[in-house]
mmCIF file of C-alpha atoms in Angstrom:
data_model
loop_
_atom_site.group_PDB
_atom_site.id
_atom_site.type_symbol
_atom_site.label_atom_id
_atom_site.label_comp_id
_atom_site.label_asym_id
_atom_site.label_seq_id
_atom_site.Cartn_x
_atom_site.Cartn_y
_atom_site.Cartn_z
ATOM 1 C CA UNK A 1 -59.406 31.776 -4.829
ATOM 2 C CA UNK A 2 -57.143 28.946 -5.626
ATOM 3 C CA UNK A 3 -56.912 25.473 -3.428
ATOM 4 C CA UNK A 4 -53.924 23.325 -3.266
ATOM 5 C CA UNK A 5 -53.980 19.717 -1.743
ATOM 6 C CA UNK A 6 -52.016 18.867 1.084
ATOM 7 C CA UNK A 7 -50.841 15.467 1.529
ATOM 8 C CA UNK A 8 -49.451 13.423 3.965
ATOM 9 C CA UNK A 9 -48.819 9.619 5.303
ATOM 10 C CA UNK A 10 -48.273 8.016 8.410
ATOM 11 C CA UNK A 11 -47.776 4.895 9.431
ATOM 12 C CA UNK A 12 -46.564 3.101 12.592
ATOM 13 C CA UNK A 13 -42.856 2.179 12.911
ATOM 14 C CA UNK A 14 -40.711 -0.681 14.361
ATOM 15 C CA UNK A 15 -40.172 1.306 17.718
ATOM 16 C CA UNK A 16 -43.854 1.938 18.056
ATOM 17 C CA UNK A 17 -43.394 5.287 16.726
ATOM 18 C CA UNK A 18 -45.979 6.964 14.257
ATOM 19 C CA UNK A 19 -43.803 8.526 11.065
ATOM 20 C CA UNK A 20 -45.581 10.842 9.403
ATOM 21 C CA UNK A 21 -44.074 11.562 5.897
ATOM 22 C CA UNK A 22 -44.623 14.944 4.937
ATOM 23 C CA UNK A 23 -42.712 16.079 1.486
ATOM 24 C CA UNK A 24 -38.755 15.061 2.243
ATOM 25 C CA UNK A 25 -39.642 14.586 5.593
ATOM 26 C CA UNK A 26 -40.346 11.826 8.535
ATOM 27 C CA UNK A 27 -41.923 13.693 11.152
ATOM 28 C CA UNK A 28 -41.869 11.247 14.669
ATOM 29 C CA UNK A 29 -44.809 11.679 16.787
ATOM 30 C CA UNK A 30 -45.189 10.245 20.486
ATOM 31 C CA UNK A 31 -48.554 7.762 20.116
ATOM 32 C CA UNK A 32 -49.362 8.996 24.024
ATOM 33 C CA UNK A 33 -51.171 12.063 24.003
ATOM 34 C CA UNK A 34 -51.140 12.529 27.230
ATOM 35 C CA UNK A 35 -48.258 15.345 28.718
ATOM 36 C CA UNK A 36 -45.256 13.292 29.935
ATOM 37 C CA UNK A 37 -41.625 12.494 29.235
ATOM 38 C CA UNK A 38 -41.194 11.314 25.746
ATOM 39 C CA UNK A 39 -38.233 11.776 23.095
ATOM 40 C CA UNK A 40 -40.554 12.920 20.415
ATOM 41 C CA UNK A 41 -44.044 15.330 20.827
ATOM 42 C CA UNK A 42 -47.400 13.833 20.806
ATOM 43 C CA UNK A 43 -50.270 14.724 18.557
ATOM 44 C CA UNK A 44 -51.740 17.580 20.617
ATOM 45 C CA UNK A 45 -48.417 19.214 20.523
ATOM 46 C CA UNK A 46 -47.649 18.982 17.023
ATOM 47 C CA UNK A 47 -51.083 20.719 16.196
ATOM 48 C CA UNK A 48 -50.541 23.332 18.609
ATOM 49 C CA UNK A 49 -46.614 23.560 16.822
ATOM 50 C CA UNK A 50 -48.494 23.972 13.731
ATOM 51 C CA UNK A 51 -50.684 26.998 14.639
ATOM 52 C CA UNK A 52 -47.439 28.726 15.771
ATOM 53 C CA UNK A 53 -45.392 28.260 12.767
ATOM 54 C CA UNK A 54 -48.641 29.601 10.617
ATOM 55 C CA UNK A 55 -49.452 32.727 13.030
ATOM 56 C CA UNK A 56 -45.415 33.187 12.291
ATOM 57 C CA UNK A 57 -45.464 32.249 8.595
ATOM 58 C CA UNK A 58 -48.294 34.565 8.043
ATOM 59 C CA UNK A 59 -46.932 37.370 10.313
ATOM 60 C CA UNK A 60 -43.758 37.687 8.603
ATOM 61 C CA UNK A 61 -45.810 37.795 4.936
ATOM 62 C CA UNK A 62 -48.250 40.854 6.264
ATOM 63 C CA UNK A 63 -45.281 42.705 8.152
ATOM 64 C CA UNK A 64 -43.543 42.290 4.688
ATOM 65 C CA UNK A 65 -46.882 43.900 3.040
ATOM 66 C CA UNK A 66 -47.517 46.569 5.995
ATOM 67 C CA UNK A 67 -43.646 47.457 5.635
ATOM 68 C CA UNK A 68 -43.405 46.433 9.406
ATOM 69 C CA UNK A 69 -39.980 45.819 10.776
ATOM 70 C CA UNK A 70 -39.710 42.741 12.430
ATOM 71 C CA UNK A 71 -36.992 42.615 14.631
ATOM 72 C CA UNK A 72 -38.540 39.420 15.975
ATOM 73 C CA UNK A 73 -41.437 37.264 16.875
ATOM 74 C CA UNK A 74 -42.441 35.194 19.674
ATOM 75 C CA UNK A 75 -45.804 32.932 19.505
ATOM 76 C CA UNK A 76 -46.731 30.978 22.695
ATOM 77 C CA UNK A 77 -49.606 29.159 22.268
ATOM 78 C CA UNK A 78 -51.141 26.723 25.279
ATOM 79 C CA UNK A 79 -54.168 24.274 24.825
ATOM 80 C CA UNK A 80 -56.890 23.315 27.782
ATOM 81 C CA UNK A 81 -57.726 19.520 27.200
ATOM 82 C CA UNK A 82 -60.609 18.833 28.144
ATOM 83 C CA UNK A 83 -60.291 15.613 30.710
ATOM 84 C CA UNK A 84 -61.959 12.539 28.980
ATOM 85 C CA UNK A 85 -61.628 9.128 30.349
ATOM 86 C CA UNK A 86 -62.117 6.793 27.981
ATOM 87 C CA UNK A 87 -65.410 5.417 29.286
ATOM 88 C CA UNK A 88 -66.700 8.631 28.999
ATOM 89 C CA UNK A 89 -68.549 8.696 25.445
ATOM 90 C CA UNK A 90 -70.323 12.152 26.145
ATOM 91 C CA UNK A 91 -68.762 15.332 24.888
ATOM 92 C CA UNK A 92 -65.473 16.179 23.109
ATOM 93 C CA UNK A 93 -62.296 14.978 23.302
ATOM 94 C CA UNK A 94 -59.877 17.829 22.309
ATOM 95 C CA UNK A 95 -59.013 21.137 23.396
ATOM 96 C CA UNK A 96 -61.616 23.565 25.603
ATOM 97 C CA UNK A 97 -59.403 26.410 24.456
ATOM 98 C CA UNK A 98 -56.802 27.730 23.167
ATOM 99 C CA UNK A 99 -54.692 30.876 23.902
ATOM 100 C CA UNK A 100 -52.378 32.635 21.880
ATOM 101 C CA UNK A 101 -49.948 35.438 22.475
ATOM 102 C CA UNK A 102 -47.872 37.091 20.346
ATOM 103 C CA UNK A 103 -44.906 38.960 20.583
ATOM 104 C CA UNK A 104 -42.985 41.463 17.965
ATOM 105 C CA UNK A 105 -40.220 43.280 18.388
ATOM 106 C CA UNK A 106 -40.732 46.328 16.260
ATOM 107 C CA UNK A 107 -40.485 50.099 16.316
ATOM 108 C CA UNK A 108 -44.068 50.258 14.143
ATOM 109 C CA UNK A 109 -46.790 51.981 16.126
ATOM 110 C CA UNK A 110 -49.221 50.064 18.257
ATOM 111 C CA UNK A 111 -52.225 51.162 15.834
ATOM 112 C CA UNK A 112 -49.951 49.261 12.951
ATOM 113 C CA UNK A 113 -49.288 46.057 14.979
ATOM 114 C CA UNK A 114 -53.284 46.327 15.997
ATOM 115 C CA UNK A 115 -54.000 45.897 12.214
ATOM 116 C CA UNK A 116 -50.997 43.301 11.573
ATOM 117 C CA UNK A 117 -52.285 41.093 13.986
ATOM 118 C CA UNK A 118 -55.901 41.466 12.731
ATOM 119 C CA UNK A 119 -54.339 40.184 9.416
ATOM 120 C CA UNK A 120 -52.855 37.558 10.480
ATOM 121 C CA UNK A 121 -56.061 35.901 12.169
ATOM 122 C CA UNK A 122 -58.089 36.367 8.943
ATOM 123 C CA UNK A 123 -55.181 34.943 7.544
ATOM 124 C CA UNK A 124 -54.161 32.071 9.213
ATOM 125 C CA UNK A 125 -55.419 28.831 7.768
ATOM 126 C CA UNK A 126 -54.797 26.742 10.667
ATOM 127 C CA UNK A 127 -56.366 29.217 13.585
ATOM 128 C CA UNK A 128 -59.657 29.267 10.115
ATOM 129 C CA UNK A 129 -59.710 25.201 10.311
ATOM 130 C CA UNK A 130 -60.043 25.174 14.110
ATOM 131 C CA UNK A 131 -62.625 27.986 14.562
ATOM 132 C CA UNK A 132 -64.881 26.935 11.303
ATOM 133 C CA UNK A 133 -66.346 23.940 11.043
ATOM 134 C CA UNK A 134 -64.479 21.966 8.325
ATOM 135 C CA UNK A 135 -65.837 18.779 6.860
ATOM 136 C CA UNK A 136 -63.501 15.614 7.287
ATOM 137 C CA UNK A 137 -64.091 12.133 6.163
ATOM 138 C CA UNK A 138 -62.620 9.120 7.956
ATOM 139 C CA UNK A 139 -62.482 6.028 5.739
ATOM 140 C CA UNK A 140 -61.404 2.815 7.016
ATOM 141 C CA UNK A 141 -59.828 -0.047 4.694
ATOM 142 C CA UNK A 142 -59.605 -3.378 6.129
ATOM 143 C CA UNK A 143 -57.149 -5.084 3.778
ATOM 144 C CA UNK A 144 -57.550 -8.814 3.934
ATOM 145 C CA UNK A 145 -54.717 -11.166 2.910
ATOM 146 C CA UNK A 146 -55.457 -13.169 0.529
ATOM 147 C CA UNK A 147 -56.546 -16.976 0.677
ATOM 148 C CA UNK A 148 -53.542 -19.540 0.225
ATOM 149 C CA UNK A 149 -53.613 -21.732 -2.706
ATOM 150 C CA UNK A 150 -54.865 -25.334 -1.690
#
């Protein structure tokens, strides 16, 4: 098993937008992560975005490998958030669930798309970060300016 690093940085813009560069790109993300109007999806949404272009990614690579057909797919995925004030400092702060359905278009029997679809959620690394427990480290770095000359 190989692993490959993933990198990416963010930082806070002009328009009090958070840019996240991500390879070539400058990905715009909403700071309010609550559901509302906005030009640009918040946090929550880009996660749950994520999971759906991986369950795709992946389902394309083991259709390709089962010599399924895929005519075309459709991945709607919807989050419960759990409702957490921010006095509240009991309990979790992200999603209670998350549901996931999946729709092919294919002429491959149902016992075929049984076993694709068990493929692709051993498969998936995103759906295998949320349901394991992965370590993460938060570091902060309080950069102080430095002292003017006297």
């Amino acid at each position: 098993m190989s692993t490959k690093i993933i990198n990416v940085f963010g930082y806070v813009a002009n328009d009090n937008q958070f840019i996240v560069k991500a390879q070539d790109f400058n990905i715009r993300i909403n700071n309010n992560t609550a559901n509302g109007n906005s030009e640009t999806p918040n946090p929550l949404e880009y996660l749950l975005a994520g999971f759906a272009g991986s369950v795709n990614a992946i389902g394309q690579i083991v259709a390709k490998e089962l010599g399924i057909e895929l005519k075309s797919l459709q991945v709607e995925i919807s989050g419960t958030l759990v409702d957490k004030n921010e006095k509240t400092k009991k309990g979790r702060a992200g999603f209670k669930s998350i549901e996931i359905v999946v729709k092919p278009s294919s002429d491959a029997p149902l016992a075929l798309l049984k076993e694709w679809i068990d493929t692709v959620k051993e498969r998936c690394p995103v759906r295998d970060t949320l349901l394991n427990a992965t370590p993460v480290l938060l570091t902060l770095i309080k950069e102080y300016a430095p002292p003017e000359s006297i």
